Amino acid sequence: MKINEILKNKKVTVSFEVFPPKEWAKLADTKKVISEMVKDKPSFMSVTYGASGTASGYATEIANAIRKGGISPLSHLTCLTSTKEKIDSVLDGFEKNGIENILALRGDIPKDFVMSENQYYHNAYELVTEIKARGNFCIGGACYPETHPESHNRVEDIAHLKEKVDCGLDFLTSQMFFDNGVFYDFLEMCAIKGINVPVIAGIMPITNAKMIRRSVELSNCSLPKKFEKIMERFGENPDAMKQAGIIYATEQIIDLMANGVNNIHIYTMNKPDVAHNIMKGLSAIINE
């Protein structure tokens, strides 16, 4: 089922993100993760493309495993380091495998990467335009509640986001954030600028103190004082930090839903128990 159809029903949706293995030999382990996660009946599940597309073949296998579990898959697709021929080949493969939902991304800039004169893709909107021309896919894009790390300011960032949406996006999924007030402000600015596609709130349960530095760097997000205190108190105790991280993420989601944000995406880090405990904490709320 296409994601835009899932989002149209105005009901609460909670989706999961998983990532493919780096080695083919570990594919079976990832499929076991999928088999556990589908038991919680997420609205859909997204699968990342791998750094610079290095795990693109595995991602298709994972997407097929998600679909076999009765859940609609959303496949990420990055373009920065790809040729047009490569992207065309991947899209052909998606069509062949019945994958109809794509999250179109530029992709992170690899270390020591230099943009050449022959570079075909520079920004995500170019990929969105190319996918849209095929006419068969539901297309999502990423957004940054606290501004893309490469943007000079929020005004510039929202202008670029509007350009990308106008190329044919059906929905947006946000990078992680830990302060819901930031997300509400972002939604208000999107509405002012005429960005009217559904925006799915991306939530990252921080269950390990070592995760936080990399997470903040990638998403350009800030840490509210409340979360810093949790880190100070429980960061050295893995079990306590895991429980606190799950509770914090669950409370974030409850607040979002109470304020009319009905679409939530959980960055699970391939941890079925974390996803399950959050869903357990939301069981009656989701079905309200």
mmCIF file of C-alpha atoms in Angstrom:
data_model
loop_
_atom_site.group_PDB
_atom_site.id
_atom_site.type_symbol
_atom_site.label_atom_id
_atom_site.label_comp_id
_atom_site.label_asym_id
_atom_site.label_seq_id
_atom_site.Cartn_x
_atom_site.Cartn_y
_atom_site.Cartn_z
ATOM 1 C CA MET A 1 0.000 0.000 0.000
ATOM 2 C CA LYS A 2 1.232 3.500 -0.759
ATOM 3 C CA ILE A 3 2.206 5.652 2.226
ATOM 4 C CA ASN A 4 0.115 8.620 1.098
ATOM 5 C CA GLU A 5 -2.961 6.371 1.218
ATOM 6 C CA ILE A 6 -2.029 5.216 4.727
ATOM 7 C CA LEU A 7 -1.676 8.830 5.873
ATOM 8 C CA LYS A 8 -4.989 9.906 4.343
ATOM 9 C CA ASN A 9 -7.159 8.073 6.844
ATOM 10 C CA LYS A 10 -6.409 10.662 9.589
ATOM 11 C CA LYS A 11 -5.817 7.908 12.139
ATOM 12 C CA VAL A 12 -2.695 7.631 14.282
ATOM 13 C CA THR A 13 0.208 5.956 12.482
ATOM 14 C CA VAL A 14 3.417 4.655 14.034
ATOM 15 C CA SER A 15 6.091 3.407 11.665
ATOM 16 C CA PHE A 16 9.558 1.904 12.168
ATOM 17 C CA GLU A 17 12.907 2.370 10.436
ATOM 18 C CA VAL A 18 15.421 -0.451 10.024
ATOM 19 C CA PHE A 19 18.758 -0.647 8.272
ATOM 20 C CA PRO A 20 20.233 -3.445 6.149
ATOM 21 C CA PRO A 21 23.361 -5.371 7.176
ATOM 22 C CA LYS A 22 26.770 -4.449 5.836
ATOM 23 C CA GLU A 23 27.455 -8.069 4.916
ATOM 24 C CA TRP A 24 25.264 -10.506 3.018
ATOM 25 C CA ALA A 25 26.049 -13.224 5.560
ATOM 26 C CA LYS A 26 24.180 -11.222 8.221
ATOM 27 C CA LEU A 27 21.044 -10.759 6.140
ATOM 28 C CA ALA A 28 19.278 -13.599 7.937
ATOM 29 C CA ASP A 29 19.822 -11.837 11.279
ATOM 30 C CA THR A 30 18.236 -8.662 9.947
ATOM 31 C CA LYS A 31 15.286 -10.638 8.621
ATOM 32 C CA LYS A 32 14.805 -12.023 12.150
ATOM 33 C CA VAL A 33 14.656 -8.448 13.399
ATOM 34 C CA ILE A 34 11.980 -7.742 10.789
ATOM 35 C CA SER A 35 9.971 -10.817 11.788
ATOM 36 C CA GLU A 36 9.912 -9.582 15.390
ATOM 37 C CA MET A 37 9.030 -5.998 14.529
ATOM 38 C CA VAL A 38 6.098 -6.830 12.263
ATOM 39 C CA LYS A 39 4.401 -8.436 15.272
ATOM 40 C CA ASP A 40 3.773 -4.928 16.615
ATOM 41 C CA LYS A 41 1.933 -4.057 13.387
ATOM 42 C CA PRO A 42 3.587 -0.755 12.488
ATOM 43 C CA SER A 43 1.747 1.312 9.884
ATOM 44 C CA PHE A 44 4.730 0.844 7.564
ATOM 45 C CA MET A 45 8.468 0.195 7.807
ATOM 46 C CA SER A 46 11.273 2.050 6.099
ATOM 47 C CA VAL A 47 14.623 0.555 5.177
ATOM 48 C CA THR A 48 17.732 2.670 4.701
ATOM 49 C CA TYR A 49 19.857 2.530 1.573
ATOM 50 C CA GLY A 50 23.251 2.150 3.236
ATOM 51 C CA ALA A 51 26.112 4.636 3.138
ATOM 52 C CA SER A 52 26.587 5.873 -0.433
ATOM 53 C CA GLY A 53 24.218 3.143 -1.574
ATOM 54 C CA THR A 54 26.643 0.403 -0.534
ATOM 55 C CA ALA A 55 23.859 -1.813 0.800
ATOM 56 C CA SER A 56 21.277 -1.054 -1.871
ATOM 57 C CA GLY A 57 20.866 -4.712 -2.873
ATOM 58 C CA TYR A 58 20.395 -5.739 0.731
ATOM 59 C CA ALA A 59 17.840 -2.959 1.190
ATOM 60 C CA THR A 60 15.647 -4.454 -1.518
ATOM 61 C CA GLU A 61 15.847 -7.850 0.182
ATOM 62 C CA ILE A 62 14.810 -6.258 3.482
ATOM 63 C CA ALA A 63 11.956 -4.384 1.804
ATOM 64 C CA ASN A 64 10.691 -7.679 0.403
ATOM 65 C CA ALA A 65 10.936 -9.272 3.865
ATOM 66 C CA ILE A 66 8.891 -6.404 5.299
ATOM 67 C CA ARG A 67 6.203 -6.858 2.669
ATOM 68 C CA LYS A 68 6.089 -10.622 3.259
ATOM 69 C CA GLY A 69 5.420 -9.781 6.911
ATOM 70 C CA GLY A 70 2.259 -7.962 5.845
ATOM 71 C CA ILE A 71 3.665 -4.440 6.256
ATOM 72 C CA SER A 72 4.130 -1.817 3.530
ATOM 73 C CA PRO A 73 7.849 -1.069 2.942
ATOM 74 C CA LEU A 74 9.347 2.371 2.319
ATOM 75 C CA SER A 75 12.729 2.159 0.591
ATOM 76 C CA HIS A 76 15.285 4.927 1.015
ATOM 77 C CA LEU A 77 17.170 6.017 -2.090
ATOM 78 C CA THR A 78 20.193 8.332 -2.078
ATOM 79 C CA CYS A 79 21.598 9.955 -5.190
ATOM 80 C CA LEU A 80 24.662 12.120 -4.513
ATOM 81 C CA THR A 81 27.294 9.530 -5.398
ATOM 82 C CA SER A 82 25.194 7.761 -8.041
ATOM 83 C CA THR A 83 25.055 8.070 -11.798
ATOM 84 C CA LYS A 84 21.751 8.447 -13.604
ATOM 85 C CA GLU A 85 22.222 4.918 -14.941
ATOM 86 C CA LYS A 86 22.586 3.567 -11.416
ATOM 87 C CA ILE A 87 19.442 5.333 -10.201
ATOM 88 C CA ASP A 88 17.497 4.138 -13.244
ATOM 89 C CA SER A 89 18.630 0.591 -12.525
ATOM 90 C CA VAL A 90 17.571 0.807 -8.870
ATOM 91 C CA LEU A 91 14.175 2.241 -9.805
ATOM 92 C CA ASP A 92 13.733 -0.558 -12.343
ATOM 93 C CA GLY A 93 14.491 -3.017 -9.558
ATOM 94 C CA PHE A 94 11.988 -1.379 -7.220
ATOM 95 C CA GLU A 95 9.302 -1.610 -9.885
ATOM 96 C CA LYS A 96 10.170 -5.240 -10.594
ATOM 97 C CA ASN A 97 9.881 -6.083 -6.896
ATOM 98 C CA GLY A 98 6.643 -4.183 -6.399
ATOM 99 C CA ILE A 99 8.223 -1.563 -4.133
ATOM 100 C CA GLU A 100 6.048 1.521 -4.578
ATOM 101 C CA ASN A 101 7.218 3.828 -1.747
ATOM 102 C CA ILE A 102 10.528 5.713 -1.880
ATOM 103 C CA LEU A 103 12.155 8.151 0.526
ATOM 104 C CA ALA A 104 14.199 10.316 -1.851
ATOM 105 C CA LEU A 105 17.404 11.644 -0.295
ATOM 106 C CA ARG A 106 20.532 13.362 -1.457
ATOM 107 C CA GLY A 107 22.596 11.358 1.024
ATOM 108 C CA ASP A 108 25.389 12.347 3.380
ATOM 109 C CA ILE A 109 28.554 13.701 1.817
ATOM 110 C CA PRO A 110 31.281 11.027 2.126
ATOM 111 C CA LYS A 111 34.583 11.960 3.701
ATOM 112 C CA ASP A 112 37.015 13.480 1.161
ATOM 113 C CA PHE A 113 34.221 13.645 -1.435
ATOM 114 C CA VAL A 114 34.740 16.327 -4.079
ATOM 115 C CA MET A 115 31.877 17.512 -6.272
ATOM 116 C CA SER A 116 33.006 17.139 -9.883
ATOM 117 C CA GLU A 117 31.880 19.067 -12.955
ATOM 118 C CA ASN A 118 30.268 15.872 -14.266
ATOM 119 C CA GLN A 119 28.267 15.340 -11.082
ATOM 120 C CA TYR A 120 24.746 14.390 -12.167
ATOM 121 C CA TYR A 121 22.945 14.793 -8.837
ATOM 122 C CA HIS A 122 23.550 17.673 -6.456
ATOM 123 C CA ASN A 123 20.351 17.859 -4.418
ATOM 124 C CA ALA A 124 17.431 15.661 -3.452
ATOM 125 C CA TYR A 125 14.918 17.645 -5.503
ATOM 126 C CA GLU A 126 16.645 16.431 -8.677
ATOM 127 C CA LEU A 127 16.036 12.840 -7.583
ATOM 128 C CA VAL A 128 12.431 13.639 -6.657
ATOM 129 C CA THR A 129 11.832 15.083 -10.133
ATOM 130 C CA GLU A 130 13.259 11.978 -11.779
ATOM 131 C CA ILE A 131 11.213 9.565 -9.678
ATOM 132 C CA LYS A 132 8.064 11.627 -10.170
ATOM 133 C CA ALA A 133 8.457 11.414 -13.956
ATOM 134 C CA ARG A 134 7.944 7.662 -13.715
ATOM 135 C CA GLY A 135 4.525 8.213 -12.204
ATOM 136 C CA ASN A 136 4.398 4.917 -10.297
ATOM 137 C CA PHE A 137 5.847 5.769 -6.905
ATOM 138 C CA CYS A 138 4.746 7.433 -3.691
ATOM 139 C CA ILE A 139 7.637 9.745 -2.807
ATOM 140 C CA GLY A 140 8.707 10.995 0.610
ATOM 141 C CA GLY A 141 11.458 13.391 1.597
ATOM 142 C CA ALA A 142 13.431 14.327 4.687
ATOM 143 C CA CYS A 143 13.183 17.533 6.704
ATOM 144 C CA TYR A 144 15.128 19.033 9.596
ATOM 145 C CA PRO A 145 13.102 20.606 12.429
ATOM 146 C CA GLU A 146 16.235 22.413 13.615
ATOM 147 C CA THR A 147 17.575 23.336 10.140
ATOM 148 C CA HIS A 148 19.754 21.296 7.794
ATOM 149 C CA PRO A 149 23.423 21.398 8.917
ATOM 150 C CA GLU A 150 24.434 22.889 5.561
ATOM 151 C CA SER A 151 21.837 25.664 5.531
ATOM 152 C CA HIS A 152 22.815 29.134 6.711
ATOM 153 C CA ASN A 153 19.531 29.744 8.516
ATOM 154 C CA ARG A 154 15.946 28.525 8.928
ATOM 155 C CA VAL A 155 14.565 30.812 6.208
ATOM 156 C CA GLU A 156 16.966 29.373 3.628
ATOM 157 C CA ASP A 157 16.283 25.832 4.802
ATOM 158 C CA ILE A 158 12.501 26.167 4.546
ATOM 159 C CA ALA A 159 12.853 27.716 1.067
ATOM 160 C CA HIS A 160 14.865 24.692 -0.107
ATOM 161 C CA LEU A 161 12.331 22.365 1.521
ATOM 162 C CA LYS A 162 9.456 24.101 -0.289
ATOM 163 C CA GLU A 163 11.335 23.695 -3.578
ATOM 164 C CA LYS A 164 11.725 19.984 -2.926
ATOM 165 C CA VAL A 165 8.083 19.515 -1.951
ATOM 166 C CA ASP A 166 6.932 21.342 -5.065
ATOM 167 C CA CYS A 167 8.846 18.837 -7.208
ATOM 168 C CA GLY A 168 6.310 16.197 -6.234
ATOM 169 C CA LEU A 169 6.754 14.934 -2.670
ATOM 170 C CA ASP A 170 3.773 13.178 -1.105
ATOM 171 C CA PHE A 171 4.977 13.456 2.494
ATOM 172 C CA LEU A 172 7.929 14.437 4.683
ATOM 173 C CA THR A 173 9.660 12.555 7.497
ATOM 174 C CA SER A 174 11.596 14.601 10.015
ATOM 175 C CA GLN A 175 15.015 13.964 11.388
ATOM 176 C CA MET A 176 15.053 13.207 15.088
ATOM 177 C CA PHE A 177 14.395 15.897 17.671
ATOM 178 C CA PHE A 178 14.180 15.817 21.456
ATOM 179 C CA ASP A 179 12.243 19.008 22.106
ATOM 180 C CA ASN A 180 8.657 18.889 20.839
ATOM 181 C CA GLY A 181 8.409 22.667 20.981
ATOM 182 C CA VAL A 182 10.990 22.840 18.206
ATOM 183 C CA PHE A 183 8.861 20.546 16.055
ATOM 184 C CA TYR A 184 5.695 22.565 16.640
ATOM 185 C CA ASP A 185 7.514 25.752 15.610
ATOM 186 C CA PHE A 186 8.770 23.966 12.490
ATOM 187 C CA LEU A 187 5.260 22.845 11.535
ATOM 188 C CA GLU A 188 3.993 26.398 11.940
ATOM 189 C CA MET A 189 6.683 27.772 9.629
ATOM 190 C CA CYS A 190 5.970 25.049 7.062
ATOM 191 C CA ALA A 191 2.293 26.031 7.079
ATOM 192 C CA ILE A 192 3.171 29.709 6.642
ATOM 193 C CA LYS A 193 5.345 28.877 3.626
ATOM 194 C CA GLY A 194 2.678 26.726 2.004
ATOM 195 C CA ILE A 195 4.230 23.321 2.686
ATOM 196 C CA ASN A 196 1.038 21.337 3.066
ATOM 197 C CA VAL A 197 2.064 17.681 2.695
ATOM 198 C CA PRO A 198 1.893 15.446 5.796
ATOM 199 C CA VAL A 199 4.940 15.749 8.064
ATOM 200 C CA ILE A 200 5.817 12.591 9.993
ATOM 201 C CA ALA A 201 7.622 13.207 13.283
ATOM 202 C CA GLY A 202 10.870 11.237 13.581
ATOM 203 C CA ILE A 203 11.635 9.980 17.093
ATOM 204 C CA MET A 204 14.913 8.404 18.168
ATOM 205 C CA PRO A 205 14.859 6.473 21.473
ATOM 206 C CA ILE A 206 18.293 7.084 22.994
ATOM 207 C CA THR A 207 18.999 3.860 24.867
ATOM 208 C CA ASN A 208 22.777 4.152 25.020
ATOM 209 C CA ALA A 209 24.763 7.193 26.107
ATOM 210 C CA LYS A 210 27.286 6.619 23.306
ATOM 211 C CA MET A 211 24.539 7.089 20.694
ATOM 212 C CA ILE A 212 23.845 10.691 21.506
ATOM 213 C CA ARG A 213 26.909 12.451 20.081
ATOM 214 C CA ARG A 214 26.585 10.868 16.634
ATOM 215 C CA SER A 215 22.813 11.314 16.642
ATOM 216 C CA VAL A 216 23.056 15.021 17.403
ATOM 217 C CA GLU A 217 25.739 15.491 14.758
ATOM 218 C CA LEU A 218 23.682 13.829 12.018
ATOM 219 C CA SER A 219 20.377 15.533 12.754
ATOM 220 C CA ASN A 220 21.644 18.949 13.864
ATOM 221 C CA CYS A 221 19.351 18.706 16.891
ATOM 222 C CA SER A 222 19.729 20.195 20.334
ATOM 223 C CA LEU A 223 19.249 18.530 23.700
ATOM 224 C CA PRO A 224 16.747 20.045 26.136
ATOM 225 C CA LYS A 225 17.790 20.412 29.759
ATOM 226 C CA LYS A 226 15.418 17.614 30.766
ATOM 227 C CA PHE A 227 17.205 15.147 28.514
ATOM 228 C CA GLU A 228 20.651 16.308 29.618
ATOM 229 C CA LYS A 229 19.648 15.584 33.205
ATOM 230 C CA ILE A 230 18.562 12.076 32.225
ATOM 231 C CA MET A 231 21.964 11.534 30.605
ATOM 232 C CA GLU A 232 23.777 12.816 33.689
ATOM 233 C CA ARG A 233 21.781 10.617 36.032
ATOM 234 C CA PHE A 234 21.546 7.370 34.063
ATOM 235 C CA GLY A 235 24.220 7.542 31.349
ATOM 236 C CA GLU A 236 26.646 5.249 33.184
ATOM 237 C CA ASN A 237 24.005 2.607 33.877
ATOM 238 C CA PRO A 238 23.115 0.843 30.584
ATOM 239 C CA ASP A 239 19.889 -0.758 31.825
ATOM 240 C CA ALA A 240 18.648 2.416 33.467
ATOM 241 C CA MET A 241 19.582 4.524 30.428
ATOM 242 C CA LYS A 242 17.755 2.141 28.123
ATOM 243 C CA GLN A 243 14.605 2.282 30.220
ATOM 244 C CA ALA A 244 14.796 6.058 30.584
ATOM 245 C CA GLY A 245 15.342 6.489 26.847
ATOM 246 C CA ILE A 246 12.294 4.384 26.012
ATOM 247 C CA ILE A 247 10.146 6.298 28.504
ATOM 248 C CA TYR A 248 11.374 9.669 27.210
ATOM 249 C CA ALA A 249 10.597 8.720 23.600
ATOM 250 C CA THR A 250 7.173 7.378 24.613
ATOM 251 C CA GLU A 251 6.353 10.591 26.461
ATOM 252 C CA GLN A 252 7.453 12.607 23.442
ATOM 253 C CA ILE A 253 5.074 10.640 21.241
ATOM 254 C CA ILE A 254 2.178 11.004 23.687
ATOM 255 C CA ASP A 255 2.685 14.776 23.781
ATOM 256 C CA LEU A 256 2.855 14.932 19.976
ATOM 257 C CA MET A 257 -0.378 12.968 19.608
ATOM 258 C CA ALA A 258 -2.106 15.101 22.264
ATOM 259 C CA ASN A 259 -1.184 18.146 20.165
ATOM 260 C CA GLY A 260 -2.587 16.733 16.949
ATOM 261 C CA VAL A 261 0.546 15.155 15.437
ATOM 262 C CA ASN A 262 -0.834 11.778 14.381
ATOM 263 C CA ASN A 263 2.055 10.382 12.320
ATOM 264 C CA ILE A 264 5.145 9.101 14.149
ATOM 265 C CA HIS A 265 8.256 7.402 12.773
ATOM 266 C CA ILE A 266 10.543 5.559 15.202
ATOM 267 C CA TYR A 267 14.252 5.196 14.425
ATOM 268 C CA THR A 268 14.533 1.751 15.994
ATOM 269 C CA MET A 269 18.243 1.075 15.366
ATOM 270 C CA ASN A 270 17.155 -2.518 14.611
ATOM 271 C CA LYS A 271 16.110 -3.118 18.226
ATOM 272 C CA PRO A 272 12.782 -4.977 18.289
ATOM 273 C CA ASP A 273 12.539 -4.831 22.085
ATOM 274 C CA VAL A 274 12.825 -1.038 22.081
ATOM 275 C CA ALA A 275 10.158 -0.701 19.393
ATOM 276 C CA HIS A 276 7.942 -3.195 21.211
ATOM 277 C CA ASN A 277 8.173 -1.415 24.559
ATOM 278 C CA ILE A 278 7.270 1.915 22.983
ATOM 279 C CA MET A 279 4.296 0.357 21.210
ATOM 280 C CA LYS A 280 3.260 -1.315 24.466
ATOM 281 C CA GLY A 281 3.331 2.075 26.177
ATOM 282 C CA LEU A 282 1.090 3.493 23.448
ATOM 283 C CA SER A 283 -1.297 0.557 23.010
ATOM 284 C CA ALA A 284 -4.517 2.178 24.198
ATOM 285 C CA ILE A 285 -3.522 5.600 22.838
ATOM 286 C CA ILE A 286 -2.926 4.327 19.302
ATOM 287 C CA ASN A 287 -6.349 2.662 19.285
ATOM 288 C CA GLU A 288 -8.108 5.624 20.916
#
